XYZ file of C-alpha atoms in Angstrom:
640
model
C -36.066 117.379 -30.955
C -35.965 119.107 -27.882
C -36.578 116.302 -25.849
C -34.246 114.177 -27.078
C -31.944 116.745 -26.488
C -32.488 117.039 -22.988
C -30.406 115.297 -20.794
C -33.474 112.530 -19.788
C -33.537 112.182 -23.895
C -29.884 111.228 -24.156
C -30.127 109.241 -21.233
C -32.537 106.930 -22.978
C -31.149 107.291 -26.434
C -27.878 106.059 -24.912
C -29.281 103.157 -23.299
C -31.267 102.132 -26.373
C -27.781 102.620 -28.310
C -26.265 100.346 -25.647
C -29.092 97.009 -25.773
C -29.068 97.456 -29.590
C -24.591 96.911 -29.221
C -25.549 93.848 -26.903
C -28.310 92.444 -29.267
C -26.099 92.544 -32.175
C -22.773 91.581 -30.308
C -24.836 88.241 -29.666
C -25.636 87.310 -33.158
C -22.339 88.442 -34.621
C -20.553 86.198 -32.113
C -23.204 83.297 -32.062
C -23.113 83.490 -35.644
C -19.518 83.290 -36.405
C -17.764 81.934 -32.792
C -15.619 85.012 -32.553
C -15.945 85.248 -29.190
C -17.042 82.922 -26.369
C -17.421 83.422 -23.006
C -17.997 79.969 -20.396
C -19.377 80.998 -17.423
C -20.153 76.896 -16.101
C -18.346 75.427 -13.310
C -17.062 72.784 -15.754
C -16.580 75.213 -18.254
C -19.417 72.748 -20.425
C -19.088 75.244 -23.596
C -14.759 75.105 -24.311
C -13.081 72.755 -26.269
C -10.752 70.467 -24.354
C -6.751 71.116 -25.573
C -6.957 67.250 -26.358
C -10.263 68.016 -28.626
C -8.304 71.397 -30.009
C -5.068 69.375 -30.896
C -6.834 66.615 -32.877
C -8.707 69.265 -35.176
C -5.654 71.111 -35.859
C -4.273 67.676 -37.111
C -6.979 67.134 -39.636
C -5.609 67.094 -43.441
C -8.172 65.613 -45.399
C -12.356 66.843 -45.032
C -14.465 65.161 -42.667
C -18.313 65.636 -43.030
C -20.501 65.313 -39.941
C -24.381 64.537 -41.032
C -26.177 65.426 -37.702
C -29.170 63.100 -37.838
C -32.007 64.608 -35.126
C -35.927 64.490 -35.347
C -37.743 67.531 -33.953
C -40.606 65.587 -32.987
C -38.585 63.665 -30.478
C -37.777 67.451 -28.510
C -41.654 67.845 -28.770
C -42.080 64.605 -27.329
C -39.728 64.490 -24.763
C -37.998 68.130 -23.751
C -35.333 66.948 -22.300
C -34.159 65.392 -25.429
C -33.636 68.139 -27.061
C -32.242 70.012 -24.578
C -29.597 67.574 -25.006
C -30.207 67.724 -28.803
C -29.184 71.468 -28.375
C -26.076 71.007 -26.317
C -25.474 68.296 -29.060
C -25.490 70.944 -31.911
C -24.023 73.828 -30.176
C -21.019 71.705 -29.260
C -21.141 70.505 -33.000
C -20.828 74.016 -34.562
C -17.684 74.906 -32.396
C -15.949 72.001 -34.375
C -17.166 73.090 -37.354
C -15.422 76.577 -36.038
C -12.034 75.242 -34.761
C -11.759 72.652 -37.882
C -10.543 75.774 -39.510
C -12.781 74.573 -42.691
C -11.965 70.997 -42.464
C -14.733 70.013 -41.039
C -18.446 70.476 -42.231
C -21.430 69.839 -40.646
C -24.780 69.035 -42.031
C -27.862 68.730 -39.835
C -30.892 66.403 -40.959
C -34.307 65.720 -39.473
C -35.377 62.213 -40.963
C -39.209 62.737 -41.496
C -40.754 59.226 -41.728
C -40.208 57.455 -45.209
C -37.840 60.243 -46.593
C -34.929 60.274 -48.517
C -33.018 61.187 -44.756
C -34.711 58.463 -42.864
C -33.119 56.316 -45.868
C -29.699 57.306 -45.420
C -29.561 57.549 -41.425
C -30.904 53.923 -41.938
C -27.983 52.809 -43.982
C -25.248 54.814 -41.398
C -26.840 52.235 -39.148
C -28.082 54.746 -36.527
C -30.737 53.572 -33.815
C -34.122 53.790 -34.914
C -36.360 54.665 -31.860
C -40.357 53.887 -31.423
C -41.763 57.111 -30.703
C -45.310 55.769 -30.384
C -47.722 52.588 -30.752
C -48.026 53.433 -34.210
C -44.536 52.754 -35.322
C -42.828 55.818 -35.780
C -39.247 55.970 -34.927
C -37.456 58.947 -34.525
C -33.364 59.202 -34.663
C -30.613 60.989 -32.655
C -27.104 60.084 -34.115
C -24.185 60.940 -36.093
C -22.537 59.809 -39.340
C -19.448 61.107 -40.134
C -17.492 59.992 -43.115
C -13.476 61.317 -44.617
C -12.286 61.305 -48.291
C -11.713 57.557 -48.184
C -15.289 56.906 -47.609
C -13.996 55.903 -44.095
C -17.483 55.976 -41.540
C -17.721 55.906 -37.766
C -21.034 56.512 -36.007
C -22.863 57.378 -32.947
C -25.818 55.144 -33.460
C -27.855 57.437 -30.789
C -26.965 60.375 -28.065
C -27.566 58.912 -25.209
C -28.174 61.485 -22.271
C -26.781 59.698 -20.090
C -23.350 59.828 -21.361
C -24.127 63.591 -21.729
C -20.561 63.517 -19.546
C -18.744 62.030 -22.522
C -19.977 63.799 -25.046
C -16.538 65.853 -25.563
C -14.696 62.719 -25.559
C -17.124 60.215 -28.169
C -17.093 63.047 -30.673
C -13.518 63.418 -30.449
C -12.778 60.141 -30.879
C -15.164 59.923 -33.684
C -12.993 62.831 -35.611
C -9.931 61.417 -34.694
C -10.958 57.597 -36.052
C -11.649 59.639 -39.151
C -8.355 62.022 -39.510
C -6.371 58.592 -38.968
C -8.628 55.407 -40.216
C -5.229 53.098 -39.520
C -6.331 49.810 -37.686
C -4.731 49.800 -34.379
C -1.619 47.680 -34.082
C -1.157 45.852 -30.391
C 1.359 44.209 -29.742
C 0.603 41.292 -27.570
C 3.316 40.015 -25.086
C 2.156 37.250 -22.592
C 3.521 34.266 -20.763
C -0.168 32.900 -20.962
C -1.215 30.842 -23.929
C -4.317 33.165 -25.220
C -3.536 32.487 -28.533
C -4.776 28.784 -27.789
C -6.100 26.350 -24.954
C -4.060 23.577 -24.062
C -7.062 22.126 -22.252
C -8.796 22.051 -25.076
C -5.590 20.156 -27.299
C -5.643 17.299 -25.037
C -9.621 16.848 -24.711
C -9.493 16.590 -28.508
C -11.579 20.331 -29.059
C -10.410 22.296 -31.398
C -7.669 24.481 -30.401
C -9.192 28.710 -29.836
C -7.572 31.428 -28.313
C -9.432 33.264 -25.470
C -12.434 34.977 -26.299
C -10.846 38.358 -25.316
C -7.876 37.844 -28.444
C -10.945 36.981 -30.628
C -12.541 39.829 -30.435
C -9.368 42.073 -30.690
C -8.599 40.398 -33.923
C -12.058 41.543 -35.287
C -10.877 45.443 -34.923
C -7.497 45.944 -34.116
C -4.061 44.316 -35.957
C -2.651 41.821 -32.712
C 1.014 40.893 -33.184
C 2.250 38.463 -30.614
C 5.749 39.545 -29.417
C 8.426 36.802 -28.092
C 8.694 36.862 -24.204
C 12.236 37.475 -24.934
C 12.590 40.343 -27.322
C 15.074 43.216 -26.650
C 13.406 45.783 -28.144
C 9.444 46.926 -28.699
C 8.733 47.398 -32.854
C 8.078 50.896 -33.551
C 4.839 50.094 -35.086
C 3.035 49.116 -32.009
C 0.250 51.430 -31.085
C -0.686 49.804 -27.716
C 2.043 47.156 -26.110
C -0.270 44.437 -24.042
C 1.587 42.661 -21.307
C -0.176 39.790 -19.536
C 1.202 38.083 -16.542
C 5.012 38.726 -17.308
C 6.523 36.099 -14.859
C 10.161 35.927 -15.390
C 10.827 38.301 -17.676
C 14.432 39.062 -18.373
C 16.072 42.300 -17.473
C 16.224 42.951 -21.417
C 13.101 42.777 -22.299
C 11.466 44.648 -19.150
C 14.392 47.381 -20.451
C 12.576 47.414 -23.778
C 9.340 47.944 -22.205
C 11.198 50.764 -20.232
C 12.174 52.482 -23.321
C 8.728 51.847 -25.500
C 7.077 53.585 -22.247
C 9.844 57.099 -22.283
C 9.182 57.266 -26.192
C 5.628 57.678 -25.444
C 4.009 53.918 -25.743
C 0.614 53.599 -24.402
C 0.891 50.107 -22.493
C -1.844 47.587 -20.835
C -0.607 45.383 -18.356
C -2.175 42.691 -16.858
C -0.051 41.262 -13.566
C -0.984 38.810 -11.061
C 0.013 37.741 -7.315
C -1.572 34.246 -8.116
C -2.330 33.195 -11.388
C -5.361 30.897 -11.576
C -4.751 30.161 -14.859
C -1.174 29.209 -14.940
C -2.016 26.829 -11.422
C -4.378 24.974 -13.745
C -2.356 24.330 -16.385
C 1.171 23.220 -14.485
C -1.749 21.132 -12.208
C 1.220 21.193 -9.701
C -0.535 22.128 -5.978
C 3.502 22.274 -4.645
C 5.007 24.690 -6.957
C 5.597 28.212 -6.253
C 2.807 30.496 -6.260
C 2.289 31.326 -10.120
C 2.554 35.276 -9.657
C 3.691 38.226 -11.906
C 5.053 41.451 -11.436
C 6.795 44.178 -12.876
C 8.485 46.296 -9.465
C 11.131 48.068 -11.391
C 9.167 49.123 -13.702
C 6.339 49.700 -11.488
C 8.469 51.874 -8.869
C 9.498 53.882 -11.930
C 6.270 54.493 -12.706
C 4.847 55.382 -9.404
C 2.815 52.436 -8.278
C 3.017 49.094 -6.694
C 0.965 45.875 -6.305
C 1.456 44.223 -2.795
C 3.337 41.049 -2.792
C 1.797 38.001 -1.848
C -1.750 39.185 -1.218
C -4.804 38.976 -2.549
C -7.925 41.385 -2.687
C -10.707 39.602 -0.686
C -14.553 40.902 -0.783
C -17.162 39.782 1.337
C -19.956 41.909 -0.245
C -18.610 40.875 -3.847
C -17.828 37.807 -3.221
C -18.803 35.175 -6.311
C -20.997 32.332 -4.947
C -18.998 28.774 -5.786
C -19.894 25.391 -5.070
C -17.980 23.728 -2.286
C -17.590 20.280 -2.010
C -18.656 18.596 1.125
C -17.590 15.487 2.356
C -20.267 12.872 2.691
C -23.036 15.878 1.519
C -24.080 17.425 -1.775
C -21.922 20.326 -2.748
C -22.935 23.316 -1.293
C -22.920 26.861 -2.616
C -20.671 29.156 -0.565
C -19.837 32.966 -1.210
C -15.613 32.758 -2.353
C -14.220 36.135 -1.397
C -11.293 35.550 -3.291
C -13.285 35.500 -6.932
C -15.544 38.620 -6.941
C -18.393 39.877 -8.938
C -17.729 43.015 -9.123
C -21.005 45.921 -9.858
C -21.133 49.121 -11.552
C -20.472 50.788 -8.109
C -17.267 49.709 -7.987
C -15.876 50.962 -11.556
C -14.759 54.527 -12.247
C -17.768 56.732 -13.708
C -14.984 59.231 -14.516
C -12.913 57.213 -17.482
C -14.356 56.211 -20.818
C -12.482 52.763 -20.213
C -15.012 51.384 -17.386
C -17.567 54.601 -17.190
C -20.096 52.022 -19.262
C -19.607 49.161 -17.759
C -21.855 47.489 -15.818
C -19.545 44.353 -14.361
C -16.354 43.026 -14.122
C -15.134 39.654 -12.321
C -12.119 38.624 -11.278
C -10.319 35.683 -9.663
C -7.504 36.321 -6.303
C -6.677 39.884 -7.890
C -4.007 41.621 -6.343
C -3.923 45.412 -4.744
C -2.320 48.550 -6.837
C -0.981 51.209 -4.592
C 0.945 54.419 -5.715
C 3.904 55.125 -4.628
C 4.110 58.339 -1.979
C 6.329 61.326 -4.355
C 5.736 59.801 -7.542
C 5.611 62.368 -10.809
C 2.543 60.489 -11.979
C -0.947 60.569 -11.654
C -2.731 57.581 -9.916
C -6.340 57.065 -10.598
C -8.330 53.901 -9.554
C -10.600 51.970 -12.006
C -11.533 48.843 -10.524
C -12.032 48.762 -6.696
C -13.515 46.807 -4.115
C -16.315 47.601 -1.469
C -15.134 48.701 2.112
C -16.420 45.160 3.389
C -12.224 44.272 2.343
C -9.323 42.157 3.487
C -5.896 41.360 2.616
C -5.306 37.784 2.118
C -2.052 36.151 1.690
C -1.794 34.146 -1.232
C -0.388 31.334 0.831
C -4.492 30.412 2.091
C -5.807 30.642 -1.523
C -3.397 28.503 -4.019
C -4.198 25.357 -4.304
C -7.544 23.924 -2.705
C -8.859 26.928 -0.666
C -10.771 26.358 2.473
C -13.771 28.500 1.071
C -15.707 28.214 4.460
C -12.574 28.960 6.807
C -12.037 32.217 4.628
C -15.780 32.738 5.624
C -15.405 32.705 8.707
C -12.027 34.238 9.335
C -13.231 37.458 7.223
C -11.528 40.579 8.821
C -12.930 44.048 6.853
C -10.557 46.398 6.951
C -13.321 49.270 6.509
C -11.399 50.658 3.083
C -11.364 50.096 -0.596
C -8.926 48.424 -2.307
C -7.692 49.540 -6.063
C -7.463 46.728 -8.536
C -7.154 48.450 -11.834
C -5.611 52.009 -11.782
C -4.415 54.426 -14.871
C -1.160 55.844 -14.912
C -0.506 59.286 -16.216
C 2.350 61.450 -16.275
C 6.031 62.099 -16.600
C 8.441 58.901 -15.626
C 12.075 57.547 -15.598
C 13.908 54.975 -16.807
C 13.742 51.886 -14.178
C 17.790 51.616 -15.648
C 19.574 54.684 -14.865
C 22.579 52.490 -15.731
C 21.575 51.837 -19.320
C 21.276 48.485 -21.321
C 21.825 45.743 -18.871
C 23.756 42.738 -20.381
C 21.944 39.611 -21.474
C 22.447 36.354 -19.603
C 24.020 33.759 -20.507
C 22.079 30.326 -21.457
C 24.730 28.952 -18.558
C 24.244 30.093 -15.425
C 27.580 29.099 -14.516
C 28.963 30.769 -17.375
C 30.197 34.889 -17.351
C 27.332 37.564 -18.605
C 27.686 38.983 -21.814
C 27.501 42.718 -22.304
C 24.700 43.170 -25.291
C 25.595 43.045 -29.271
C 23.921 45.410 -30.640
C 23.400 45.201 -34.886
C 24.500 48.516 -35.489
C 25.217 52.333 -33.987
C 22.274 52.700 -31.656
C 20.972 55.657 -29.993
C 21.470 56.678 -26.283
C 19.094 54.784 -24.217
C 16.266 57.286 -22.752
C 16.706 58.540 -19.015
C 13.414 60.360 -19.016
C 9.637 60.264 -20.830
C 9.713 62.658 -24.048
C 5.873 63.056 -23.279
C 3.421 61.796 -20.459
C 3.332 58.038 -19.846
C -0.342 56.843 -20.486
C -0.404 53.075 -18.399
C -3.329 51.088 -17.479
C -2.229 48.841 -15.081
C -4.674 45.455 -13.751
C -3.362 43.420 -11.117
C -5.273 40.062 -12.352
C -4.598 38.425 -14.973
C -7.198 35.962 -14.443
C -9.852 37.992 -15.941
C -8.976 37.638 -19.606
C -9.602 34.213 -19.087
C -13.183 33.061 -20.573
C -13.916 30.729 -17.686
C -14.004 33.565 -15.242
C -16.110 36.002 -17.851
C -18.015 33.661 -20.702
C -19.835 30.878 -21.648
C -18.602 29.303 -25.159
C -20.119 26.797 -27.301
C -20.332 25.519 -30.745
C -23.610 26.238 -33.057
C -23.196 24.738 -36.454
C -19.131 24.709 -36.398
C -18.915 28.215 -35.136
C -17.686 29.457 -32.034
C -20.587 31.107 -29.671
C -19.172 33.862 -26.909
C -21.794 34.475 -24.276
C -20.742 37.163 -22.061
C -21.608 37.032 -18.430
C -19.291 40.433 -17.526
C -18.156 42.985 -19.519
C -14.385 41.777 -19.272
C -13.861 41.688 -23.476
C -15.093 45.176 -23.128
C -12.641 46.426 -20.403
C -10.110 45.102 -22.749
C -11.427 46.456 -25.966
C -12.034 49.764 -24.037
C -8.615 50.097 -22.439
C -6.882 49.400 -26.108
C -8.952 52.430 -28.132
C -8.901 54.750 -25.638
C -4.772 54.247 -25.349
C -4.561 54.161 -28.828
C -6.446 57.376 -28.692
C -3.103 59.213 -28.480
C -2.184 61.766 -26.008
C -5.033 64.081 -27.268
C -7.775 61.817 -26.439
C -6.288 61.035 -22.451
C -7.361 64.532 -20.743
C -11.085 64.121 -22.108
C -12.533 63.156 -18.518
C -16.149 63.416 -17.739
C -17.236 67.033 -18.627
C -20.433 67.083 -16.327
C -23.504 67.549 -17.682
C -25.626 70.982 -19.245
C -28.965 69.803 -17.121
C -27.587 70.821 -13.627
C -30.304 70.500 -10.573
C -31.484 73.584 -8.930
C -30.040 72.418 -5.627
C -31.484 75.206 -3.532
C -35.116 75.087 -5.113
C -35.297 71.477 -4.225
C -33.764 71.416 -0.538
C -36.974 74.314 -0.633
C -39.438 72.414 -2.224
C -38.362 69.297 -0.104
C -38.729 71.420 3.228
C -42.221 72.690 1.821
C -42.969 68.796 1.414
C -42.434 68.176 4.413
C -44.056 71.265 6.351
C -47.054 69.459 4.831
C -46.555 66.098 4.377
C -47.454 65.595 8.087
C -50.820 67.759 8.069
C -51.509 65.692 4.978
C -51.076 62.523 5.983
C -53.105 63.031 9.180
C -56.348 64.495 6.928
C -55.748 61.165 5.213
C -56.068 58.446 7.889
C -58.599 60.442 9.453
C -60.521 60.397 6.121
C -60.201 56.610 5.589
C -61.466 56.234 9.165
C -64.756 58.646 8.492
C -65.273 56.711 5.087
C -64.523 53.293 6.925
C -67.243 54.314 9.626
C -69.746 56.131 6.959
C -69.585 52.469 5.121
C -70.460 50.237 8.185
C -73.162 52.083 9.073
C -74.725 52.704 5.134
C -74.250 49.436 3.914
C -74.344 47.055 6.814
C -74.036 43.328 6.447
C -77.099 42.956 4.763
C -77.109 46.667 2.893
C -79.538 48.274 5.509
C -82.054 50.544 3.510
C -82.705 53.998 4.213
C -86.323 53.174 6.269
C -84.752 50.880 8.696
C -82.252 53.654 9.717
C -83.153 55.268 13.124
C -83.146 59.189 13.630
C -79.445 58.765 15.470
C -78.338 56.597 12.717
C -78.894 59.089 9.839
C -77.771 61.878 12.138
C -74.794 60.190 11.994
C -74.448 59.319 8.658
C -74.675 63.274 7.431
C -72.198 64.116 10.109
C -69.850 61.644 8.605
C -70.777 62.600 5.212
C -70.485 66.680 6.337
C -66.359 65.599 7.663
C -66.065 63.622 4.661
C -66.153 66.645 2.647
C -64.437 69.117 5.330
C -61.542 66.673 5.080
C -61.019 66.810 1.420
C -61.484 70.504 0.997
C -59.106 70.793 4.117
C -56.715 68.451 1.891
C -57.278 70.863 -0.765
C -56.067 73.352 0.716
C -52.892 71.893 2.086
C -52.544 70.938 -1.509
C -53.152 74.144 -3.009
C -50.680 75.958 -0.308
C -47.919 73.888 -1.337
C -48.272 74.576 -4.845
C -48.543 78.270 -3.682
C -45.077 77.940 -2.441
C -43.233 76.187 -5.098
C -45.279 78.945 -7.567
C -43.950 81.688 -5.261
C -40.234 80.380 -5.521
C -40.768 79.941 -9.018
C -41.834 83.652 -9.522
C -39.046 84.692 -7.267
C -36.072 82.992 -8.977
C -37.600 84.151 -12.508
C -37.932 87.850 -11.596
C -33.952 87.370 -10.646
C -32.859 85.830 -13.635
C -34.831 87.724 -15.900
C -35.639 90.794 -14.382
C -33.159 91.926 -12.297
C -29.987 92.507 -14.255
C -32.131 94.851 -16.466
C -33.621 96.709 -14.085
C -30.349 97.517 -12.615
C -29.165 98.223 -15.810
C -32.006 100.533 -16.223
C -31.677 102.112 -12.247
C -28.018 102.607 -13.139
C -28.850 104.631 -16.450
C -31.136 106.726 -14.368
C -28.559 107.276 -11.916
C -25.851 108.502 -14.205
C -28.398 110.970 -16.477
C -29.488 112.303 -13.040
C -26.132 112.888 -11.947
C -24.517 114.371 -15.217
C -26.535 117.905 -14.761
C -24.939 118.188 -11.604
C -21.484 117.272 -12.274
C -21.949 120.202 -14.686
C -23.133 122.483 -12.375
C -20.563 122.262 -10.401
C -17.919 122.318 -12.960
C -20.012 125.954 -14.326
C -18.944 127.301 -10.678
């Protein structure tokens, strides 16, 4: 009792009292999600606002079955690393659902009564070995309408979107309406004229297709004066001539908070081909009032050219075959050039597009600018005036200018706006030219006309409209009366994309790439990487010089014939045990060089382990020491 009473006793008892506060701190907050404390440069571990909003909305229960086989961590650890990030991200839901949520966590062992039902969720079944045995890493999650949405597997490498698919997931759940869009276009996708007068059977574009099989598409008149309220996502393609009226209702669908998708064009490929007329004005669309009010701008009259994603065309040739040429006005257009950073193209693998036009924002705008779709440096401008028509593929060739910078084709545009008509309704126009404007009849007392955005704007803007058309992106045929898409980019998707993640809402746009929980030990590899190649020269050296010996030791053992052993002179075998003596020098010396780097990266590894587990304690520990020692003296000197 004594001892403890002393003041090295306290000092310990104290510091015991302290680690046992710490050790139960952690489970009481791990436990229960009291507290939470992200230390990541991403901050990894906190609920996005956009994620935090759409759980607070949640009326009815949601139930989250967590499908995740243990054997596939075994197998592969980084798997369920990820699995753990997975779960851990899962349970702080569960804790800011405020009891709306639940979670229940399943590994399907094979031919069980869990295997069964991730099976029937539809979740990816995964060969784990020769034998057959799949593993699973999804999520079901189903409301009180028996609504379901999925994650067929967690991929890890769209560990940065993690946030963002579960998210979504909830939110398809808390509101399982089908997405209305409302489709206004000067552009017949609804059908194919071609295809009317070659006596086919009259489709809309693949793209509208596929829309249909999700989302409710409403085509709007060119001419309407006013967007429906129950559009979810507005879709404007190539809007060439649109009255001031209608681009006013597009004004005032945008300040009430529309999410819109517009598709404009400097030089519509597809309208050239139908008209047929080479003469005619360039077939272009634009939207510059709206645009400026929205803080971006697509150059007039030019065209994005690409030498290094240029789509290879056949040319004809007078008097030759046709020959295959690289058109830098249609491009190809890889991953590299799509954003990794938005869930709209962060998937996608390619994109084409035909004489696209370039997106630039405006210097002081209020919104945010952020490119999609770009082109490599290898880039000119091209006027449309050497493209419409019949273009000189080869003269393009060889004229090719790079301007040494990327140009944006696709761009998302977030953020406060005005109206593009401080002035208010304009008046419609007369079917007479000649004949004096009307001001506009409205049916009934009509509220004041919006000056400013009552929340964010949340645009996607693509300056080519070209690219919803399925010559440029598919390959369609008939099999047995129905209609086969074969997708050579992922244009449908870039569409289909654009549309959920807009009709997402306003909580689902600030759910950006998150970064990912396995971050690379920079400075242990730029180490390891020096140690590498410290001995990457001595190693290489032992090596040729060991081939050589062996090379040598060979010629001389087995001859052309295979010499035997009697027919060797003294000198010969002499040689052949020196040989045979550096033979084995060499390797031991590569040994070694082995062995010493190993030594190092060992070292390092010991080194950054006694820091991050060692060290904080033992300063903990010094620091205990340090006050006990000093407490007998403080009251020493308080006695005198």
């Amino acid at each position: 009792m004594r001892r403890l009473n002393a003041p090295g006793g306290r000092a310990i008892l104290a510091l015991a009292a302290i680690m046992l506060i710490l050790v139960a701190s952690n489970i009481v907050v791990g436990r229960y999600g009291v507290v939470r404390l992200d230390l990541t440069s991403e901050h990894l571990y906190t609920l996005a606002k956009g994620t935090r909003q759409t759980l607070a909305k949640i009326e009815e229960p949601i139930t989250l079955r967590f499908y995740y086989s243990n054997q596939l961590g075994n197998s592969a650890p980084a798997y369920g690393v990820y699995a753990q990030r997975v779960r851990e991200l899962l349970d702080q839901y569960v804790a800011a659902g405020k009891g709306k949520l639940r979670l229940e966590v399943y590994d399907p062992q094979p031919f069980s009564d869990a295997e069964d039902r991730a099976v029937a969720y539809g979740l990816q079944a995964v060969p784990l070995n020769d034998a057959g045995e799949a593993v699973y890493f999804g999520l079901a999650g189903t409301n009180s309408t028996d609504d379901q949405q999925t994650i067929a597997f967690f991929n890890p490498e769209r560990e940065r979107f993690l946030e963002y698919d579960l998210t979504r997931l909830v939110h398809a759940l808390a509101f399982p309406k089908r997405t209305v869009v409302g489709l206004l276009s000067s552009l017949p996708l609804d059908s194919d004229p071609l295809a009317v007068l070659q006596g086919r059977q009259n489709q809309p574009q693949a793209v509208i297709s596929q829309l249909r099989q999700v989302d409710d598409v409403q085509t709007l008149s060119p001419t309407i004066d006013a967007i429906p309220a129950n559009i979810d996502v507005l879709m404007v393609v190539h809007p060439s001539h649109l009255s001031d009226v209608t681009q006013f209702a597009i004004d005032q669908y945008v300040l009430r908070g529309g999410k819109t998708l517009v598709f404009v064009d400097p030089y519509s490929e597809t309208e050239a081909a139908s008209h047929g007329d080479a003469a005619a004005p360039p077939p272009a669309s634009d939207l510059d009032p709206l645009f400026k009010a929205w803080g971006v701008t697509m150059l007039p009259g030019i065209v994005a050219g690409d030498r290094q994603n240029a789509r290879r065309v056949s040319v004809p040739v007078s008097g030759r075959n046709p020959q295959t040429m690289d058109y830098v006005g249609w491009l190809d257009l890889p991953a590299a050039n799509l954003s990794r950073d938005d869930p709209i193209t962060a998937d996608l693998s390619h994109i084409t597009m035909a004489t696209a036009g370039i997106l630039e924002p405006i210097a002081g705008a209020t919104t945010k600018f952020e490119p999609l779709i770009q082109t490599s440096t290898d880039s000119e401008k091209i006027p449309v005036d050497q493209i419409k028509g019949l273009p000189d593929v080869s003269n393009l060739l060889a004229h090719f200018r790079p301007e040494q910078r990327q140009f944006v084709l696709a761009a998302r545009i977030t953020g406060p706006v005005a109206t593009a008509f401080p002035d208010g309704k304009p008046a419609a126009k007369p079917a007479d030219p000649n004949a004096p404007a009307e001001p506009a009849k409205e049916a009934g007392p009509a509220a004041a006309p919006l000056t400013q955005s009552t929340q964010p704007a949340n645009i996607v803007v693509v300056a080519d409209a070209d690219m919803l058309d399925d010559r440029f992106w598919a390959q369609t045929h008939e099999f047995f009366g129905q209609r086969v898409v074969e997708p050579i980019a992922n244009n449908g998707d870039f569409v289909a994309n654009a549309i959920e993640v807009l009709a997402g809402g306003a909580d689902l746009v600030g759910l950006r790439s998150r970064g990912t929980v396995a971050r690379p030990f920079e400075v242990v590899e730029r180490i390891q990487r020096a140690a590498d190649d410290r001995y990457a020269a001595e190693q290489r050296g032992l090596q040729d010089k060991l081939k050589q010996t062996q090379a040598k030791l060979h010629s001389l053992t087995a001859g052309e014939g295979g010499a035997s052993a009697a027919s060797l002179t003294a000198e010969q075998t002499k040689e052949i045990d020196k040989f045979r003596a550096d033979v084995v020098s060499m390797r031991q010396q590569l040994r070694q060089v082995q062995a010493a780097l190993r030594e190092d990266i060992g070292r390092l590894k010991v080194i950054l382990e006694f820091f991050d587990i060692a060290l904080v304690p033992i300063i903990v520990v010094a620091a205990a020491i340090v006050m006990a020692a000093l407490r007998p003296r403080r009251r020493r000197v308080s006695r005198v």
